Coordinates of C-alpha atoms and ligand atoms in Angstrom, one line a residue:
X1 CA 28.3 12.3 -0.3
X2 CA 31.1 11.3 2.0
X3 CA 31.9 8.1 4.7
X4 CA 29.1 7.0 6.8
X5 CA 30.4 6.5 10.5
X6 CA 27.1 6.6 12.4
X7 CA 24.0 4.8 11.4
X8 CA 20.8 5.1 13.7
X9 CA 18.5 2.0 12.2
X10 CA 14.7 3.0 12.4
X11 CA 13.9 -0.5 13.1
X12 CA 13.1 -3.0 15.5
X13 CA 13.4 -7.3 15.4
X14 CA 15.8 -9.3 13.0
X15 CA 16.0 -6.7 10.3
X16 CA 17.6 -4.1 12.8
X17 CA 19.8 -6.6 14.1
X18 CA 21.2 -7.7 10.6
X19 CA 21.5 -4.0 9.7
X20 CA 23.8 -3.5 12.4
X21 CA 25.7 -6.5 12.0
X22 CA 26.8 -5.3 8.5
X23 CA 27.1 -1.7 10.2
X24 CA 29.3 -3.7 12.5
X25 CA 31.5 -4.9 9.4
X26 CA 31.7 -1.9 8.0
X27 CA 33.5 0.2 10.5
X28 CA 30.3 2.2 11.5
X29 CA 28.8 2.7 14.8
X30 CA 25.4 1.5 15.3
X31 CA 22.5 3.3 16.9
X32 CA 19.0 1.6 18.0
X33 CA 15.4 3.5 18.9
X34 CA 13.2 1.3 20.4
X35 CA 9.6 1.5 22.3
X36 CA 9.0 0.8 26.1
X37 CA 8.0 -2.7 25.2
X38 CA 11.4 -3.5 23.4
X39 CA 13.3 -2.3 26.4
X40 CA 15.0 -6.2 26.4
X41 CA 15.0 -6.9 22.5
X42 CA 17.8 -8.1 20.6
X43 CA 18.1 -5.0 18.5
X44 CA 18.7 -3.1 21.8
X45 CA 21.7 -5.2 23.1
X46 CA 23.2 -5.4 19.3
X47 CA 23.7 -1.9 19.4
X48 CA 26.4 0.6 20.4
X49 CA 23.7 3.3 21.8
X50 CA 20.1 2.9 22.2
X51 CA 17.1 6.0 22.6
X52 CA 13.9 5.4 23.8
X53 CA 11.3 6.9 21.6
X54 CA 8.1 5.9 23.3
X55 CA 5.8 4.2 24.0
X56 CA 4.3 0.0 22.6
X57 CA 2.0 1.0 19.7
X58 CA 4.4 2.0 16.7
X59 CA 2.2 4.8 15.8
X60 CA 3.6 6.5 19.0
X61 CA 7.2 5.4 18.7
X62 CA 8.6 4.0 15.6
X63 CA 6.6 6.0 13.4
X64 CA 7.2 9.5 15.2
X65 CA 9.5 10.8 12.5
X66 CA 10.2 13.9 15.1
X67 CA 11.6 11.2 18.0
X68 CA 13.3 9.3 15.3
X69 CA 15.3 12.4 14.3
X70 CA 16.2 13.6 17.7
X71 CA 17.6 10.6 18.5
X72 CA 19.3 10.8 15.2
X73 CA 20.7 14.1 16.3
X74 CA 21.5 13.4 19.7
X75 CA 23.9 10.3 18.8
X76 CA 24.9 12.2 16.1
X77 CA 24.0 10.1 13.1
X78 CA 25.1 10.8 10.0
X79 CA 22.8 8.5 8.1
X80 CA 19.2 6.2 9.3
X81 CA 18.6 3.2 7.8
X82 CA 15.2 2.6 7.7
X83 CA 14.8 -1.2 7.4
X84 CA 11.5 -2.2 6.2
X85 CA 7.9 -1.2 7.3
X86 CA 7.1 1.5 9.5
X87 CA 9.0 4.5 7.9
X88 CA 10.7 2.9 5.0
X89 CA 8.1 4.0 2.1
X90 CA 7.7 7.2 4.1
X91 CA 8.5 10.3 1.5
X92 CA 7.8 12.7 4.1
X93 CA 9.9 11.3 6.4
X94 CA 12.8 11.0 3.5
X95 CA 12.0 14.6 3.0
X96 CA 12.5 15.5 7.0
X97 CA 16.3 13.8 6.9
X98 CA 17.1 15.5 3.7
X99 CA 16.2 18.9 5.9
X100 CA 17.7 17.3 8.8
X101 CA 21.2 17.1 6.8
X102 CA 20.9 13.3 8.0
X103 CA 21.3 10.6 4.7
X104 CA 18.5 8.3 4.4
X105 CA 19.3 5.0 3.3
X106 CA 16.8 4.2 0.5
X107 CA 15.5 5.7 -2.8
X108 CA 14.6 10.0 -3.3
X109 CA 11.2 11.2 -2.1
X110 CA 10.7 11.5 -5.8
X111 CA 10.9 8.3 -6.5
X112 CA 8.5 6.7 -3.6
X113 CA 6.1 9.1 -4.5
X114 CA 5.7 7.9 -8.3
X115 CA 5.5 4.4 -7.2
X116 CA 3.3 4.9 -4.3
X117 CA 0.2 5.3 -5.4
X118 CA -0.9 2.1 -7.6
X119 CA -2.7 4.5 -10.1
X120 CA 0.0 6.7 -10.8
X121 CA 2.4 4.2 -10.9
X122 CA 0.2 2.3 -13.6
X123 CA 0.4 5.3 -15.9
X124 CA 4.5 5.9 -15.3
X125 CA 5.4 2.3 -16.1
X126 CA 3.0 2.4 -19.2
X127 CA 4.8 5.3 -20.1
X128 CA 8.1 3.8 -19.5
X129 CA 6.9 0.5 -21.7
X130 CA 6.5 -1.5 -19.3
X131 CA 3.4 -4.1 -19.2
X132 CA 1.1 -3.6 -16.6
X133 CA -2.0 -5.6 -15.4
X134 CA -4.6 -4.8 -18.1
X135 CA -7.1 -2.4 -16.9
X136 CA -7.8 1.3 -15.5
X137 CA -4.9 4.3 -15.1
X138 CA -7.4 6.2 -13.2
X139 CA -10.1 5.6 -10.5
X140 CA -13.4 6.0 -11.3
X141 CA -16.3 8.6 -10.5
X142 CA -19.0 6.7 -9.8
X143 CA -20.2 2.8 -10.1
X144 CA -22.2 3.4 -12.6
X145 CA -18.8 4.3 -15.0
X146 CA -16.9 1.6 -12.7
X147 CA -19.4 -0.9 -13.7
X148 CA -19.6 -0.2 -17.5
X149 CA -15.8 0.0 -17.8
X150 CA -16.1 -3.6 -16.1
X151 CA -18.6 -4.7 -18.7
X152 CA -16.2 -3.5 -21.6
X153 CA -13.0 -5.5 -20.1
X154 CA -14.8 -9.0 -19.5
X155 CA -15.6 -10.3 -15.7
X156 CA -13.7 -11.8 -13.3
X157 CA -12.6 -8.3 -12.6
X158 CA -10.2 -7.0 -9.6
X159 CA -11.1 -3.6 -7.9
X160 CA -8.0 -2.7 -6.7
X161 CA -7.7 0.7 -3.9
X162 CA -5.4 3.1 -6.2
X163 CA -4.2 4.4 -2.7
X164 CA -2.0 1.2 -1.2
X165 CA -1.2 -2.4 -2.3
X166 CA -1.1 -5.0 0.2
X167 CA -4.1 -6.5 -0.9
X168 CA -6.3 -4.3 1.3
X169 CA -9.4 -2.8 -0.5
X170 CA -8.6 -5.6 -3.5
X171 CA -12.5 -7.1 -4.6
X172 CA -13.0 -10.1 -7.1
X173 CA -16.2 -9.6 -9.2
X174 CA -17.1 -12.6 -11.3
X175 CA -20.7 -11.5 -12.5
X176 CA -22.1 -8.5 -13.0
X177 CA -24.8 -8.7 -10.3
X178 CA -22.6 -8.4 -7.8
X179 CA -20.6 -5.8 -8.9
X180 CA -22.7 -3.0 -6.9
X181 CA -21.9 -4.4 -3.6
X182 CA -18.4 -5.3 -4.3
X183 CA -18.1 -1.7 -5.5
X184 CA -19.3 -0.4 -2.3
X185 CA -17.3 -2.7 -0.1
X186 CA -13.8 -2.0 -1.8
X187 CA -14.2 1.6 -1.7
X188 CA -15.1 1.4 2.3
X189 CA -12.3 -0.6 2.4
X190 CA -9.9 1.7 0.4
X191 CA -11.3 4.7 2.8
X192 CA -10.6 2.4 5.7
X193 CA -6.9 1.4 5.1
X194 CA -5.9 3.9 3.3
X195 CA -8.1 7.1 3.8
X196 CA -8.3 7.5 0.4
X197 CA -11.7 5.8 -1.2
X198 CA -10.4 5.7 -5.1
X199 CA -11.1 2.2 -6.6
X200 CA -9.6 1.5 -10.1
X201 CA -10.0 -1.8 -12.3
X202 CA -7.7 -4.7 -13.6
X203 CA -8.9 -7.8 -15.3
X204 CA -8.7 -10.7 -13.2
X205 CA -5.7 -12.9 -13.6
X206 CA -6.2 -16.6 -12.5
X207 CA -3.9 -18.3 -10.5
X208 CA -0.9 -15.9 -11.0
X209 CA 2.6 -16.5 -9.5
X210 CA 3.9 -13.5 -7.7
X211 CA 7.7 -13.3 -9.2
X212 CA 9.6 -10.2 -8.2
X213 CA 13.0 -8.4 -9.4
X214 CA 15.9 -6.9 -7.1
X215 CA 16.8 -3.9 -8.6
X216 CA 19.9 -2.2 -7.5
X217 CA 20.9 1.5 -8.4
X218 CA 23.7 3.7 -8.1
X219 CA 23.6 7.8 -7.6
X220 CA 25.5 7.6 -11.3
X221 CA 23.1 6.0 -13.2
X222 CA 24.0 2.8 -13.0
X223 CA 20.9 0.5 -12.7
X224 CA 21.1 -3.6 -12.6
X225 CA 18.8 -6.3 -11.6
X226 CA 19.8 -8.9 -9.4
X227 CA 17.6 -11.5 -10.7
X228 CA 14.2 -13.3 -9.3
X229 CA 12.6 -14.2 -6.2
X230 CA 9.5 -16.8 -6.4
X231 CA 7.0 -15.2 -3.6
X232 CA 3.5 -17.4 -4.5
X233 CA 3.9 -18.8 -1.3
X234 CA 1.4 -16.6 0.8
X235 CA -1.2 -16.4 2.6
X236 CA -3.3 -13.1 3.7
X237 CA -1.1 -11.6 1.4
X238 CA 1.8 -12.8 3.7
X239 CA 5.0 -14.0 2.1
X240 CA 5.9 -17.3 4.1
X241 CA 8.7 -18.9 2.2
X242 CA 10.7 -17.3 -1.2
X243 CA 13.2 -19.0 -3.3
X244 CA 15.7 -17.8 -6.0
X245 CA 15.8 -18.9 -9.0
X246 CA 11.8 -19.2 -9.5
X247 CA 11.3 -22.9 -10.3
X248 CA 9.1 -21.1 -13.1
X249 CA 11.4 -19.2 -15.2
X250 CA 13.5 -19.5 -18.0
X251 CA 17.1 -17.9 -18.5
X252 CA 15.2 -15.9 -21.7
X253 CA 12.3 -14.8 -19.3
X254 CA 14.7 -14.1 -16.3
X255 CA 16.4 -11.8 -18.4
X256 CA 13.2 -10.0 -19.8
X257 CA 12.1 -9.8 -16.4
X258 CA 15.3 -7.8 -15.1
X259 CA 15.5 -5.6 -18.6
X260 CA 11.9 -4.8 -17.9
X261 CA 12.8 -4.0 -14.0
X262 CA 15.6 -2.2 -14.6
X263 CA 13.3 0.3 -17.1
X264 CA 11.1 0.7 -14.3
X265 CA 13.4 2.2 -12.0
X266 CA 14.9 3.9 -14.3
X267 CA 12.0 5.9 -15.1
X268 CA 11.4 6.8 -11.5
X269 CA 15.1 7.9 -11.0
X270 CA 15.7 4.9 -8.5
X271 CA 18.6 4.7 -6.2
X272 CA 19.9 2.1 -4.0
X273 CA 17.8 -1.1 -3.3
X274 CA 14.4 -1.7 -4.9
X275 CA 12.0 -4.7 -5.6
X276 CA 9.8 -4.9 -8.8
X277 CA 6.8 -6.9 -8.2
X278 CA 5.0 -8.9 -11.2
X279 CA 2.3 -11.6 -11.7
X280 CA 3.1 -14.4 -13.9
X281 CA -0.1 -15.4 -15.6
X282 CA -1.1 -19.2 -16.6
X283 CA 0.7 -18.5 -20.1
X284 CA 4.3 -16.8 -18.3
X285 CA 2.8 -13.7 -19.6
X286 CA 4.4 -10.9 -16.4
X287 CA 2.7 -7.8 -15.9
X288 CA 4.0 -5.0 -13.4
X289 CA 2.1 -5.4 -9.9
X290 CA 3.8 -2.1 -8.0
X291 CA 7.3 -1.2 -6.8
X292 CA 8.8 -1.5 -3.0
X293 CA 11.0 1.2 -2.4
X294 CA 13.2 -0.4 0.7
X295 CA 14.9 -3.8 1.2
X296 CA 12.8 -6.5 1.6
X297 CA 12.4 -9.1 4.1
X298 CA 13.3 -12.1 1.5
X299 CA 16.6 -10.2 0.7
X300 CA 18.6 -13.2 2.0
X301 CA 17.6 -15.8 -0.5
X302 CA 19.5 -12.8 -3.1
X303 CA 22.4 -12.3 -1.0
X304 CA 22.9 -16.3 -0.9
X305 CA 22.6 -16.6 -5.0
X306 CA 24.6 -13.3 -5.8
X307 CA 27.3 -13.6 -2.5
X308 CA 26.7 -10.1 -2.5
X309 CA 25.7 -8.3 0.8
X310 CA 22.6 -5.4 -0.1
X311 CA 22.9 -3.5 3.4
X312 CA 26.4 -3.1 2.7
X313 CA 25.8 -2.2 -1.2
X314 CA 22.9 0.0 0.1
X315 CA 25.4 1.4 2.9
X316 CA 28.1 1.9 0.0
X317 CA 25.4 3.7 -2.7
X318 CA 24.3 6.3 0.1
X319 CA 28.3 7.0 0.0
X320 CA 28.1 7.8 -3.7
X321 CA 30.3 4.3 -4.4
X322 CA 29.9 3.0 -8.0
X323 CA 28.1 -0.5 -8.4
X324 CA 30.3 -3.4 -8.3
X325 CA 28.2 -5.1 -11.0
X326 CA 27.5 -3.8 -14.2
X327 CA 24.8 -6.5 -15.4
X328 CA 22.7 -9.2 -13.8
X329 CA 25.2 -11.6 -12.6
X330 CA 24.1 -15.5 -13.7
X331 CA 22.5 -17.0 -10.1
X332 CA 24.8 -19.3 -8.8
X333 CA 22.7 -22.6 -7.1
X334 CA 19.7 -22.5 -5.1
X335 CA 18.3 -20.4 -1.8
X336 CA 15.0 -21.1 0.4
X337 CA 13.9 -18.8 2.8
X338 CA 11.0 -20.0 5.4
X339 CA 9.5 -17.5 8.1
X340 CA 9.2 -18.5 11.5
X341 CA 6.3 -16.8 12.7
X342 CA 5.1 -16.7 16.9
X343 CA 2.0 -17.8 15.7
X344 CA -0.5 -21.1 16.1
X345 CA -1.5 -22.6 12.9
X346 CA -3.8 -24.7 14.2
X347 CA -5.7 -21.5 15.8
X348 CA -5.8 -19.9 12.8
X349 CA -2.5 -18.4 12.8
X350 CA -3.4 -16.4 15.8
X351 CA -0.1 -14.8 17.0
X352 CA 1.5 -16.1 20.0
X353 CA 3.4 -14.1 21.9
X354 CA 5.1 -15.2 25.2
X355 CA 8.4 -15.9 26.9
X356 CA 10.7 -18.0 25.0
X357 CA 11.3 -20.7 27.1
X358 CA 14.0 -22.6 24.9
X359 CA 15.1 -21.8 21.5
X360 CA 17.8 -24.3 19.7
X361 CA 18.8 -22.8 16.6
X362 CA 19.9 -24.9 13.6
X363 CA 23.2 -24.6 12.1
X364 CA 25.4 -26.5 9.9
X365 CA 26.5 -25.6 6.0
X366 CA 24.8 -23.2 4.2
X367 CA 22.4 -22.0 6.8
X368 CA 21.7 -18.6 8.1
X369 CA 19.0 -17.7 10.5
X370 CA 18.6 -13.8 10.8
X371 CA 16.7 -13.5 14.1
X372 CA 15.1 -10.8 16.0
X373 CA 14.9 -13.1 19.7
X374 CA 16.9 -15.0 22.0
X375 CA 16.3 -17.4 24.8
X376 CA 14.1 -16.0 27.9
X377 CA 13.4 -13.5 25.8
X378 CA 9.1 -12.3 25.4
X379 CA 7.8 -11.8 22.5
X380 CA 5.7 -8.5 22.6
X381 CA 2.2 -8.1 20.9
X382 CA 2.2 -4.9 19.7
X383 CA 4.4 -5.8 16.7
X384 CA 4.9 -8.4 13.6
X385 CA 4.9 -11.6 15.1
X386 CA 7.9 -12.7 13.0
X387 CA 10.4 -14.0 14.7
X388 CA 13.3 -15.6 12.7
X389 CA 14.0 -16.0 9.0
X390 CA 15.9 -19.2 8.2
X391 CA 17.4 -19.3 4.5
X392 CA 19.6 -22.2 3.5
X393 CA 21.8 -22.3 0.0
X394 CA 22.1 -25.8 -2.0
X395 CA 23.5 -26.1 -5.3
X396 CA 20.2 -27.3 -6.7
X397 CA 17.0 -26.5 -5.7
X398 CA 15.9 -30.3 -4.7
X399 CA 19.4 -30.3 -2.1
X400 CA 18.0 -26.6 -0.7
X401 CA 14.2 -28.3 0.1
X402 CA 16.3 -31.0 2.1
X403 CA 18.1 -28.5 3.9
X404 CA 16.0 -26.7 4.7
X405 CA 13.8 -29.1 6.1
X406 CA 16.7 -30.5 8.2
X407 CA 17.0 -26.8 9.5
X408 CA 13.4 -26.9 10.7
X409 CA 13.9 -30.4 12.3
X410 CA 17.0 -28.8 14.2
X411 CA 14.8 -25.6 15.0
X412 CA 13.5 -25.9 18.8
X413 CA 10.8 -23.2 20.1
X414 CA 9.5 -23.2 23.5
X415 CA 6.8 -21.2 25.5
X416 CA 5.4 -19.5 22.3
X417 CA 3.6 -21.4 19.6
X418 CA 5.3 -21.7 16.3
X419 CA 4.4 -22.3 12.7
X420 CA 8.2 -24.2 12.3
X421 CA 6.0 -27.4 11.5
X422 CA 3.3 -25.7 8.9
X423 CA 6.8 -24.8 7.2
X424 CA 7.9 -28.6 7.2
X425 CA 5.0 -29.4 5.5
X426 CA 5.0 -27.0 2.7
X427 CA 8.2 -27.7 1.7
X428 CA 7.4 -31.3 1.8
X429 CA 3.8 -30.7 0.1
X430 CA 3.9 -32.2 -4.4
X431 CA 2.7 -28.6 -5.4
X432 CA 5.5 -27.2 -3.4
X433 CA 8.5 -29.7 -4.7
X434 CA 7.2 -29.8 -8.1
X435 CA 7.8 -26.0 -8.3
X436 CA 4.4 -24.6 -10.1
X437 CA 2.8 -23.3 -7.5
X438 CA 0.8 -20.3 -7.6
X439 CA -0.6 -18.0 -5.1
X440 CA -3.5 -20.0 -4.1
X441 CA -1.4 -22.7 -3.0
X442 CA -1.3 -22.4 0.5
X443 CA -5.1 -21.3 1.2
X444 CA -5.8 -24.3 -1.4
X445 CA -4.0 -26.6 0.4
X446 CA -4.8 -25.1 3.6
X447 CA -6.2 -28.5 5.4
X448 CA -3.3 -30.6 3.9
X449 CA -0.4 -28.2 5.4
X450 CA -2.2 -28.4 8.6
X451 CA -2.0 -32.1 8.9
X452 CA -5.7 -32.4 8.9
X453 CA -8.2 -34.6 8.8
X454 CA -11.8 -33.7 7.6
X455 CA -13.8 -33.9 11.3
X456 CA -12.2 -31.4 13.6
X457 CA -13.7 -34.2 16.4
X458 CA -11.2 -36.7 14.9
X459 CA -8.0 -34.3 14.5
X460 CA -8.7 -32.8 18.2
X461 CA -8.6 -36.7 19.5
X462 CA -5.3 -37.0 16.9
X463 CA -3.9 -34.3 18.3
X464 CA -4.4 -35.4 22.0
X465 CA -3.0 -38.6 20.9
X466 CA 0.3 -37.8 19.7
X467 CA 0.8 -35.4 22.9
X468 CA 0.2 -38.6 24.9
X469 CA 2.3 -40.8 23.0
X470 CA 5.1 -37.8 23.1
X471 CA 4.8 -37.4 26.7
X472 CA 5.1 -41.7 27.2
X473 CA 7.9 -41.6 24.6
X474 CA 10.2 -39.2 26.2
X475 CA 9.4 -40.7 29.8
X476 CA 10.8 -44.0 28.4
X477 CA 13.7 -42.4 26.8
X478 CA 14.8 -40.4 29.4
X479 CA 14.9 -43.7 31.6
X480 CA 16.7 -45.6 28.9
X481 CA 18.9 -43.2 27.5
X482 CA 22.4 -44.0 28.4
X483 CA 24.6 -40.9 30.0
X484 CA 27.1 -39.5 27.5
X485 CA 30.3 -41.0 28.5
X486 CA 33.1 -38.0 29.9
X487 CA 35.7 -39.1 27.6
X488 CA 37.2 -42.0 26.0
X489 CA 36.9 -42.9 22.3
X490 CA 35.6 -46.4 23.1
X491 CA 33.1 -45.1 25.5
X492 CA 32.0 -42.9 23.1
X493 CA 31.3 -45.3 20.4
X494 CA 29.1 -47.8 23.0
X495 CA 27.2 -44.4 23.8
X496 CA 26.4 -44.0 20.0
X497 CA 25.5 -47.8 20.0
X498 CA 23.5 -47.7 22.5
X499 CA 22.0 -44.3 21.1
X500 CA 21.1 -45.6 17.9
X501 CA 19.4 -48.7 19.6
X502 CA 17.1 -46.6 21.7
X503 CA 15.6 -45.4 19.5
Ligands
MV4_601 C1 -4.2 -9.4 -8.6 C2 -4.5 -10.8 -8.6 C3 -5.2 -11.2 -9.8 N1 -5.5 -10.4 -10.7 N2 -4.6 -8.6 -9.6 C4 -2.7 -9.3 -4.1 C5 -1.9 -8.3 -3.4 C6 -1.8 -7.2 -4.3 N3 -0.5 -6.5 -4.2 C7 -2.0 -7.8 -5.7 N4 -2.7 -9.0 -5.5 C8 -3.3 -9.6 -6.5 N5 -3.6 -8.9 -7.6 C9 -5.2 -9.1 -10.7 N6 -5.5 -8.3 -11.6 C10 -4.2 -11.6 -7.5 C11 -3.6 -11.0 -6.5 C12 -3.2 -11.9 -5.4 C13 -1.9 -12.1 -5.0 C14 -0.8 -11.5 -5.6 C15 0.5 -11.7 -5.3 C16 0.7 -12.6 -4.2 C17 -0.3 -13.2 -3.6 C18 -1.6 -13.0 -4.0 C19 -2.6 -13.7 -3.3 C20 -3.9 -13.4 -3.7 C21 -4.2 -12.5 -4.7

């Protein structure tokens, strides 16, 4: 393993652009790939060199492991850091730069294969000792054993696809009666997403908190967690805002938690950057929910808690480098991370792609917006319609909710649709403040986040309303609103007079 000096990142959007900013840090050249619809993205213009690699739909660009390594050889890339998504979780492809003589960024083949499948994973971590979701190691044969192993374990029951997580191919069953047609429409499912029709069984856990571990692993068997994020916020099985510490946990569970992550990766022979996933039952009981192999989007809210930098550690780790940590270092204050998706709440989060028209960015202390778009710049449709993470750091977790509210008040969006105030509201919403919120939150409160009312007739003639008044208000103020004086500190101070009284 020697010095990286050329990294090609298989990405696209804010997560290539803040691999190559740490790249940029580092000393290393950058590469980008991108598709004939991200001819003007960010990622593109952040780079050193860029290679075309096809075209819009990712299956025919980002995910052709053959264009992603001739590009790779062409720039002469030492290493390719995958991000997250497309290729990330890809063994094959991990496989393809190991016979490249390229270094993939990210855990062995080995290692994504025994966490990739749900089913086999399930029967590692049990061997490992570590507590999984009660319930099935192995698919079943056919529903009439699916439904009797049902019967034994107690209803509600989750039929889970052994191929993929993600939610996809996931049924609850609360009576037997219906477990037939649930049966049949998980494994459809399964086949569908997955190509792989094997259903397997959990007991259902009510109102569970999804709490995950960073796990971080050197190539000398040095393996540490890096404490908690607090994911319950999602919906569709969506992440839409994460915070570290979980408002949930105690130091003695944190602690269990990480111990218990760190033996998971340990039995897969982890190395580099890894996420354990567990639900949190109603009695802070944790179970092992699956692994993610790769760096995940909510990575900031870590960096901000730890003040350590993962792409660089990851970087670092590929280069055979030690860990800098040799245990769990104690989280030091508070960090929020909210989403900003191009999509319209109010149309059920239909994505919005479009021309930016205006973007204003917040700023100030503690704030960090990793962003994948600029001003004037379209936002395609063939992709994720995230556009922006904002993540602030307080010293306590009632000063981060503040700031990061004040960031969304700063944060303007034009010519696309944005969920920036859906965000406002959720961090403003008692559930969400008062920290036990589980993942039905957001569906549960779904009405509520949407500023609602219960006729649709009544919100469409609120919503028309405000627009009006908005329009009338601006007019007014755009008459009455002094000009900022050129200079002078008196004329400065009867321009902030005169500011305050206008409005
Ligand atoms: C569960 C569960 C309740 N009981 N398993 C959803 C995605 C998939 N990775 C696991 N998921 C769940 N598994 C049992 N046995 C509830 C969920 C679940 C969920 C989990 C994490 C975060 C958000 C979620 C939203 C709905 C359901």
């Amino acid at each position: 393993m020697a010095k990286i000096r050329k990294i090609l990142v298989a990405n696209r959007g804010e997560i290539a652009v803040r691999v190559m900013r740490t790249c940029k840090e580092l000393g290393i050249a950058t590469v980008a790939v991108y598709s004939e619809a991200d001819r003007s993205a960010l990622h593109v213009r952040t780079a050193d060199q860029a290679f075309l690699v096809g075209p819009p739909p990712s299956r025919e660009s980002y995910l052709v492991q053959e264009r992603i390594l001739d590009a790779a050889r062409q720039a002469g890339a030492d290493a390719i850091h995958p991000g997250y998504g497309f290729l990330s979780e890809n063994a094959s492809f991990v496989r393809a730069c190991e016979k490249a003589g390229i270094t993939f960024i990210g855990p062995p083949a080995s290692a994504m294969d025994a966490m990739g499948e749900k089913t086999r994973a399930r029967q590692n971590m049990i061997k490992a000792g570590v507590p999984v979701v009660p319930g099935s190691t192995e698919p079943f044969a056919s529903s009439e054993e699916a439904r009797a192993y049902a019967e034994k374990i107690g209803f509600p029951v989750m039929l889970k696809a052994a191929g993929g997580g993600g939610g996809k191919g996931m049924r609850r069953v609360d009576r037997l009666e219906d477990f037939d047609s649930s049966w049949r429409a998980a494994k459809s499912e399964a086949l569908n997403a997955f190509g792989n029709d094997a259903v397997y069984i959990e007991k259902y856990l009510e109102k569970p908190h999804h709490v995950e571990i960073q796990v971080f692993a050197d190539a000398h068997g040095n393996t540490i967690h890096l404490n908690e994020r607090e994911c319950s916020a999602q919906r569709r099985h969506q992440k839409v805002v994460e915070e570290t510490p979980s408002p949930i946990l105690t130091p003695e569970m944190r602690a269990k938690m990480g111990e218990v992550a760190v033996k998971a990766a340990q039995a897969v022979g982890y190395v580099g950057a890894g996420t354990v996933e567990f639900l949190v039952d109603v009695h802070r009981n944790f179970y092992f929910l699956e692994m993610n192999t790769r760096l995940q989007v909510e990575h900031p809210v870590t960096e901000w808690v730890t003040g350590l930098d993962l792409v660089a550690w990851q970087i670092k780790v590929a280069e055979g480098e030690k860990l800098p940590l040799t245990r769990a270092p104690t989280p030091n204050g508070h960090a929020i991370e909210v989403r900003i998706y191009a999509e319209d709440p109010a149309r059920n989060f239909m994505p919005s792609p479009g021309r930016i028209t205006t973007l204003r960015v917040p700023g100030g202390p503690y704030l960090r917006d990793d962003s994948g778009v600029y001003p004037g710049y379209t936002v395609p449709n063939f992709y994720d319609p995230m556009i922006s993470k904002l993540s602030v750091w307080a010293p306590t977790r009632a000063e981060a909710i503040e700031r990061a509210k004040r960031a969304l008040d700063e944060y303007v969006v034009k010519g696309i649709t944005a969920n920036v105030r859906y965000l406002h509201a959720i961090l403003s919403h008692p559930e969400f403040t008062g920290g036990d919120y589980d993942t039905g939150f957001l569906p549960r409160q779904h009405e509520a986040l949407l500023g609602n009312t219960e006729d649709p007739k009544l919100t469409e003639a609120a919503l028309l309303a405000s627009v009006v008044y908005a329009y009338q208000r601006d007019q007014k103020r755009a008459k009455t609103l002094p000009q900022a004086p050129s200079e002078g500190e008196a004329g400065i101070s009867a321009w902030r007079r005169a500011l305050r009284r206008g409005r």
